[in-house]
PDB file of C-alpha atoms and ligand atoms in Angstrom:
ATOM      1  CA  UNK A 341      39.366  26.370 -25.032  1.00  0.00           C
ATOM      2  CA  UNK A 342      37.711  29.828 -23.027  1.00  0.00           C
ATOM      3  CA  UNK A 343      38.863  31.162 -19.855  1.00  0.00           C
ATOM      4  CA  UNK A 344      36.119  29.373 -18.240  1.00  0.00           C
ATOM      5  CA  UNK A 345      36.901  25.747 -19.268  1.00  0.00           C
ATOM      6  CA  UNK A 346      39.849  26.129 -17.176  1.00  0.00           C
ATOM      7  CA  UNK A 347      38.664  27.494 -14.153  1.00  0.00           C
ATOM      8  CA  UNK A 348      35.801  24.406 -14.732  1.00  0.00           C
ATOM      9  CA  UNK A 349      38.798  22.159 -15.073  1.00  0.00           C
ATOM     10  CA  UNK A 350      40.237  23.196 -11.880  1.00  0.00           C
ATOM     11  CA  UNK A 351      36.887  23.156  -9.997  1.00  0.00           C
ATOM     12  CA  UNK A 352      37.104  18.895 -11.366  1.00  0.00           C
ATOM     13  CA  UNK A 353      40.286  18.423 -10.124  1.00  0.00           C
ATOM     14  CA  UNK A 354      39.373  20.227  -6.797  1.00  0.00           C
ATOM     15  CA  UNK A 355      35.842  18.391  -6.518  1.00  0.00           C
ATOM     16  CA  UNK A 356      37.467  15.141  -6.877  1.00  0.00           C
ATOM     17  CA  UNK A 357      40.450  15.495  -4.317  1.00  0.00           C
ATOM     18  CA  UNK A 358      37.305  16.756  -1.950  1.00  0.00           C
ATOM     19  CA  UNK A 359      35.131  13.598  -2.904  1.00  0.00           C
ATOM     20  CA  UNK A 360      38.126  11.146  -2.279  1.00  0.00           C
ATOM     21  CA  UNK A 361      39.111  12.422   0.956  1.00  0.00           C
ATOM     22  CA  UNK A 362      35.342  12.192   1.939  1.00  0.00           C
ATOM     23  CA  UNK A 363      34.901   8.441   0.233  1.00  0.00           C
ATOM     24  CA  UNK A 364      37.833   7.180   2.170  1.00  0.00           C
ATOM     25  CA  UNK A 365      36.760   8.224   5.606  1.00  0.00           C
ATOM     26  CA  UNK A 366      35.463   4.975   7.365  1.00  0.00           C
ATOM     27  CA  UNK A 367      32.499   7.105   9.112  1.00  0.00           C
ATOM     28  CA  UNK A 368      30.701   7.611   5.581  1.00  0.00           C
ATOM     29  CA  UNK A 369      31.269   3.736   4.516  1.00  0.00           C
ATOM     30  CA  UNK A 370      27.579   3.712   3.984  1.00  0.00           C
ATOM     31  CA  UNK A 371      27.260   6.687   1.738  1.00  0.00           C
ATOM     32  CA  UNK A 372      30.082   5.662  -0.808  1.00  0.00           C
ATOM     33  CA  UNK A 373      27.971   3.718  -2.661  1.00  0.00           C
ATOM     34  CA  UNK A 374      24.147   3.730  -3.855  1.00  0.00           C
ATOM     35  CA  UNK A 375      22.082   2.124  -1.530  1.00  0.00           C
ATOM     36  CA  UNK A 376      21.761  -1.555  -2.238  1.00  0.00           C
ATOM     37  CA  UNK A 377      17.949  -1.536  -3.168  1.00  0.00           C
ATOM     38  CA  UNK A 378      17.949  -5.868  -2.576  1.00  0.00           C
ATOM     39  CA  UNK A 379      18.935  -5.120   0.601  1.00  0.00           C
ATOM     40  CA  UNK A 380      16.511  -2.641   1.482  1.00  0.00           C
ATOM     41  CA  UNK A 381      13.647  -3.266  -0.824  1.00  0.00           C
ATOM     42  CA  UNK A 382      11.225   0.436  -0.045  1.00  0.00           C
ATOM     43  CA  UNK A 383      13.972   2.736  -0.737  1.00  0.00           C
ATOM     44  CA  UNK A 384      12.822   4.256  -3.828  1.00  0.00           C
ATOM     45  CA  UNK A 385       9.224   4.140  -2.197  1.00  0.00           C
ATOM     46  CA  UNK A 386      10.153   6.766   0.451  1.00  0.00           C
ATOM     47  CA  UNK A 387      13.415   8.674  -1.353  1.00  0.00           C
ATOM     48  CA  UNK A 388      12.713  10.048  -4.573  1.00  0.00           C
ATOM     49  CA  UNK A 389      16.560  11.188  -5.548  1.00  0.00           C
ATOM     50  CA  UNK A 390      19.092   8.771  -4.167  1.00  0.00           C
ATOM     51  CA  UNK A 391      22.705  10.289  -3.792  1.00  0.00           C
ATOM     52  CA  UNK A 392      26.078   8.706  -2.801  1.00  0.00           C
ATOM     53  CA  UNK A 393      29.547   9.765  -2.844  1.00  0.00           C
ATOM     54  CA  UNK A 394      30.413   7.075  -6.243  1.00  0.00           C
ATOM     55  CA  UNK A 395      27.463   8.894  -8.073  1.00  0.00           C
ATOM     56  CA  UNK A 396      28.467  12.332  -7.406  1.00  0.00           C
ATOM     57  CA  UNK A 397      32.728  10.931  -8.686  1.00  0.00           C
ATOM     58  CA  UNK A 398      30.671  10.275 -11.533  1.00  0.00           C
ATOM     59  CA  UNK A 399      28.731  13.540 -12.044  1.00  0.00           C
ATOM     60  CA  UNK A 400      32.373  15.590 -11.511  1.00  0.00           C
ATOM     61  CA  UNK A 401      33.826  13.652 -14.197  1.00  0.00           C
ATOM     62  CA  UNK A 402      30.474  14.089 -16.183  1.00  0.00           C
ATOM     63  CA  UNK A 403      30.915  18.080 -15.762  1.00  0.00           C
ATOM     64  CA  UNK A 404      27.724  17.768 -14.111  1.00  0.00           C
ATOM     65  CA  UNK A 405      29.433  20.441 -11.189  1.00  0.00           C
ATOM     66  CA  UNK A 406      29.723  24.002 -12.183  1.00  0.00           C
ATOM     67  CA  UNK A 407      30.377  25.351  -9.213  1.00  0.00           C
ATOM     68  CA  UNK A 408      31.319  23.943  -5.539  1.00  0.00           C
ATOM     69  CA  UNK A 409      28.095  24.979  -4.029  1.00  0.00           C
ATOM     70  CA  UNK A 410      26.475  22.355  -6.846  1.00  0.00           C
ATOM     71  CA  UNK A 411      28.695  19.870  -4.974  1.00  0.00           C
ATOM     72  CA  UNK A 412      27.909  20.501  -1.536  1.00  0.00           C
ATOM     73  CA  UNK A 413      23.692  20.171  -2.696  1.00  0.00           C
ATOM     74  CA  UNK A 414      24.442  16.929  -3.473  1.00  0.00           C
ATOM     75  CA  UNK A 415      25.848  16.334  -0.300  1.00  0.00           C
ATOM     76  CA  UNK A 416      23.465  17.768   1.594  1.00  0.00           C
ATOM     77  CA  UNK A 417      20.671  15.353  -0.326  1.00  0.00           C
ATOM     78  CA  UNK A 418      23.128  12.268   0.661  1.00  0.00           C
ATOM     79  CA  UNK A 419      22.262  13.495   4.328  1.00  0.00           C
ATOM     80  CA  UNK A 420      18.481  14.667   3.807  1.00  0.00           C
ATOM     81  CA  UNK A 421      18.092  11.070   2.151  1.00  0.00           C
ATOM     82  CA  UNK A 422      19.507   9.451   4.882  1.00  0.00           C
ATOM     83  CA  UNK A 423      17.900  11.538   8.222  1.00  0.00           C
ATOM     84  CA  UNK A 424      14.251  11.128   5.616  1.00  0.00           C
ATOM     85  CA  UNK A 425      14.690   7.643   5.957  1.00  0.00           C
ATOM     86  CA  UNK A 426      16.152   6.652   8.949  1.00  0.00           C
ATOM     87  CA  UNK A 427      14.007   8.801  11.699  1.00  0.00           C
ATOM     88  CA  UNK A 428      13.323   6.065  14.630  1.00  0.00           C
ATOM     89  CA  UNK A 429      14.351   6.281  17.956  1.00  0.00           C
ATOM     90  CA  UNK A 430      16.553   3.230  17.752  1.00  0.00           C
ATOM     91  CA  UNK A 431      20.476   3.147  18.231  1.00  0.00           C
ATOM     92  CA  UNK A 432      20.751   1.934  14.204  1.00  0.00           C
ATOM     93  CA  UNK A 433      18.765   5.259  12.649  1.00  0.00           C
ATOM     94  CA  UNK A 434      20.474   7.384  15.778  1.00  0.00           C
ATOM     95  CA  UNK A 435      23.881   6.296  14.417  1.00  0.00           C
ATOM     96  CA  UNK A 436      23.536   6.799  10.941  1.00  0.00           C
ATOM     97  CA  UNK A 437      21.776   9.813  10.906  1.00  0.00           C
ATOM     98  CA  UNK A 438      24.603  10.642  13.077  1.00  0.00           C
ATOM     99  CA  UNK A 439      27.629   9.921  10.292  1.00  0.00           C
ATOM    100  CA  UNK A 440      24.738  11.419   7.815  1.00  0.00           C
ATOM    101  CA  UNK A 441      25.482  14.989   9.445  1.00  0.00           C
ATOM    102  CA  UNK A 442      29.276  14.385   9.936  1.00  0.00           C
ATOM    103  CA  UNK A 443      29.719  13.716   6.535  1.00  0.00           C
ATOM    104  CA  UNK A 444      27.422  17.286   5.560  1.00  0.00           C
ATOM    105  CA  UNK A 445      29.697  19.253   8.264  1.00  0.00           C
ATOM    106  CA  UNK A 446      32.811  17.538   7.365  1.00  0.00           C
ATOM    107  CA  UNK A 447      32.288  18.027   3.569  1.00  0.00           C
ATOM    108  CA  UNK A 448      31.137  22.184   3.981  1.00  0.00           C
ATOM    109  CA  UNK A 449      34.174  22.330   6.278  1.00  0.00           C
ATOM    110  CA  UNK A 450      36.414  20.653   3.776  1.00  0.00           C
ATOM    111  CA  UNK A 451      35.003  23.548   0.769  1.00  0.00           C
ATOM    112  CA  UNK A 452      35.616  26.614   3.570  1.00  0.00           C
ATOM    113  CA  UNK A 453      38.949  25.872   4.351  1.00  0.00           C
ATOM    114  CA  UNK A 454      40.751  24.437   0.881  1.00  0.00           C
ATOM    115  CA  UNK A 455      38.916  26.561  -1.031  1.00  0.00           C
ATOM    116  CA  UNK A 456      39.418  30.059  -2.131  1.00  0.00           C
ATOM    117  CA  UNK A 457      35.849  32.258  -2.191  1.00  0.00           C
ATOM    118  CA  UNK A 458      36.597  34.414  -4.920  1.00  0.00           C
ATOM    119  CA  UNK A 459      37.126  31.322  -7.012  1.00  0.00           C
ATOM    120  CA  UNK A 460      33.736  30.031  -6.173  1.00  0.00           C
ATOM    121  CA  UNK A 461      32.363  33.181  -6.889  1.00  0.00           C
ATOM    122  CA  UNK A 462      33.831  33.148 -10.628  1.00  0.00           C
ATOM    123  CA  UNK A 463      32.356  29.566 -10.894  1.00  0.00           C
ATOM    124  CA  UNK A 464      28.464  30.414 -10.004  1.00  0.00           C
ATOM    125  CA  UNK A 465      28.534  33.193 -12.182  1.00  0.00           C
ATOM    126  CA  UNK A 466      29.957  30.853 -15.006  1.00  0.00           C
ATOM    127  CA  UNK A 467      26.830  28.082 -13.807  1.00  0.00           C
ATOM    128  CA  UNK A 468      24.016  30.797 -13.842  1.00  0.00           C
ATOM    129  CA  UNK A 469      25.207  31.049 -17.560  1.00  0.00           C
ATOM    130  CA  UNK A 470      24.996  27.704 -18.398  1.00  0.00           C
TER     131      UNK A 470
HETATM  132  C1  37N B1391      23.027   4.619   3.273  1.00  0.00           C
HETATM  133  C2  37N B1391      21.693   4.193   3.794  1.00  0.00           C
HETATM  134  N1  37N B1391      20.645   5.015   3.826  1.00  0.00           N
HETATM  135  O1  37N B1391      19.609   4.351   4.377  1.00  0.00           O
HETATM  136  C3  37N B1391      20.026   3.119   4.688  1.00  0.00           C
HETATM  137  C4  37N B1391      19.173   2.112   5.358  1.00  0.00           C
HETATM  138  C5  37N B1391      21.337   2.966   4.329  1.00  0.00           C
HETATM  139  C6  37N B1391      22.131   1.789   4.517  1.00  0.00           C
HETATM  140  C7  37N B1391      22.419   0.940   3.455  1.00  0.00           C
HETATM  141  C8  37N B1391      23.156  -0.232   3.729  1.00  0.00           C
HETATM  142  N2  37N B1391      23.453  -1.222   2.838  1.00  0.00           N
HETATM  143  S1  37N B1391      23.889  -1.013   1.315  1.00  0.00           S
HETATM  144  O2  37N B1391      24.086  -2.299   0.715  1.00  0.00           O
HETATM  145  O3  37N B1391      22.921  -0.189   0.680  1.00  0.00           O
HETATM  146  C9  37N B1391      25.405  -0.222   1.348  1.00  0.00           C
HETATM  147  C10 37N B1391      26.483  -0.884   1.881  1.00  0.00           C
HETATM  148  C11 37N B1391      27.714  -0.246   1.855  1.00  0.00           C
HETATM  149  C12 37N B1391      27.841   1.015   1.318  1.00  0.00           C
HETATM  150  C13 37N B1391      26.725   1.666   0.818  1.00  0.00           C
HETATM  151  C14 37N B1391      25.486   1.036   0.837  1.00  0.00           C
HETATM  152  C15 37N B1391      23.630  -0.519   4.975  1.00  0.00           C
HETATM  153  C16 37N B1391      23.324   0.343   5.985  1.00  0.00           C
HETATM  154  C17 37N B1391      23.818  -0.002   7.345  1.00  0.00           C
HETATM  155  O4  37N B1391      23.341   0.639   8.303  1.00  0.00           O
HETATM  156  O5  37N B1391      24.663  -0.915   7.445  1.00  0.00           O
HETATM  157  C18 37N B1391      22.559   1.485   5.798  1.00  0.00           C
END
């Protein structure tokens, strides 16, 4: 196995601690899963890329994530997704969109603090190769 595999390996093990502690956070219940398209039937007529918390579990373990900044895409397309199709005026839209940015500020903050820059910077350089 290269250098890199292991610093990939610990960028996995990072990424998944990260999506746990996000997943288990009662705010972003609605985001943990994909959204149920029975229950709301023009989903996939106004978003084009769903994301969800489960999805992106799957993508780390798929070694779909080369670098944190990857990760944090994918979060931010959880909350474009949601603030694209939730934009009334009414207390249910206001309140998720409101979790929607929590859980993009709460996930960026997570990456600044328990994760060391120089570490991300040796991971996009490994990504722009592959
Ligand atoms: C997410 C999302 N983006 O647009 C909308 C609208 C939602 C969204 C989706 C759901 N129902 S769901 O079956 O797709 C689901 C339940 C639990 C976890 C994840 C998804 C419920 C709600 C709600 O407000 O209760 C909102």
């Amino acid at each position: 196995k290269r250098k890199e595999d292991y610093k990939l390996r610990e960028l996995r093990i990072f990424l998944r601690d990260i999506c746990r502690k996000l997943a288990s956070n009662r705010r972003f219940y609605k985001f943990t899963k994909p959204v149920d398209l029975e229950e709301v039937t023009d989903y996939l007529d106004i978003i084009k890329q769903p994301m969800d918390l489960e999805t992106m579990m799957t993508k780390v373990d798929m070694h779909k994530y080369n670098c944190a900044k990857e990760f944090l895409d994918d979060i931010d397309l959880i909350c474009a997704n949601a603030l694209e199709y939730n934009p009334d005026r009414t207390s249910s839209d206001k309140q998720i969109r409101h979790e929607a940015c929590s859980l993009r500020d709460h996930a960026h903050a997570l990456i600044d603090v328990e994760m060391d820059s120089d570490f991300e910077l040796e991971c996009q350089d490994i990504a722009k190769k592959r």
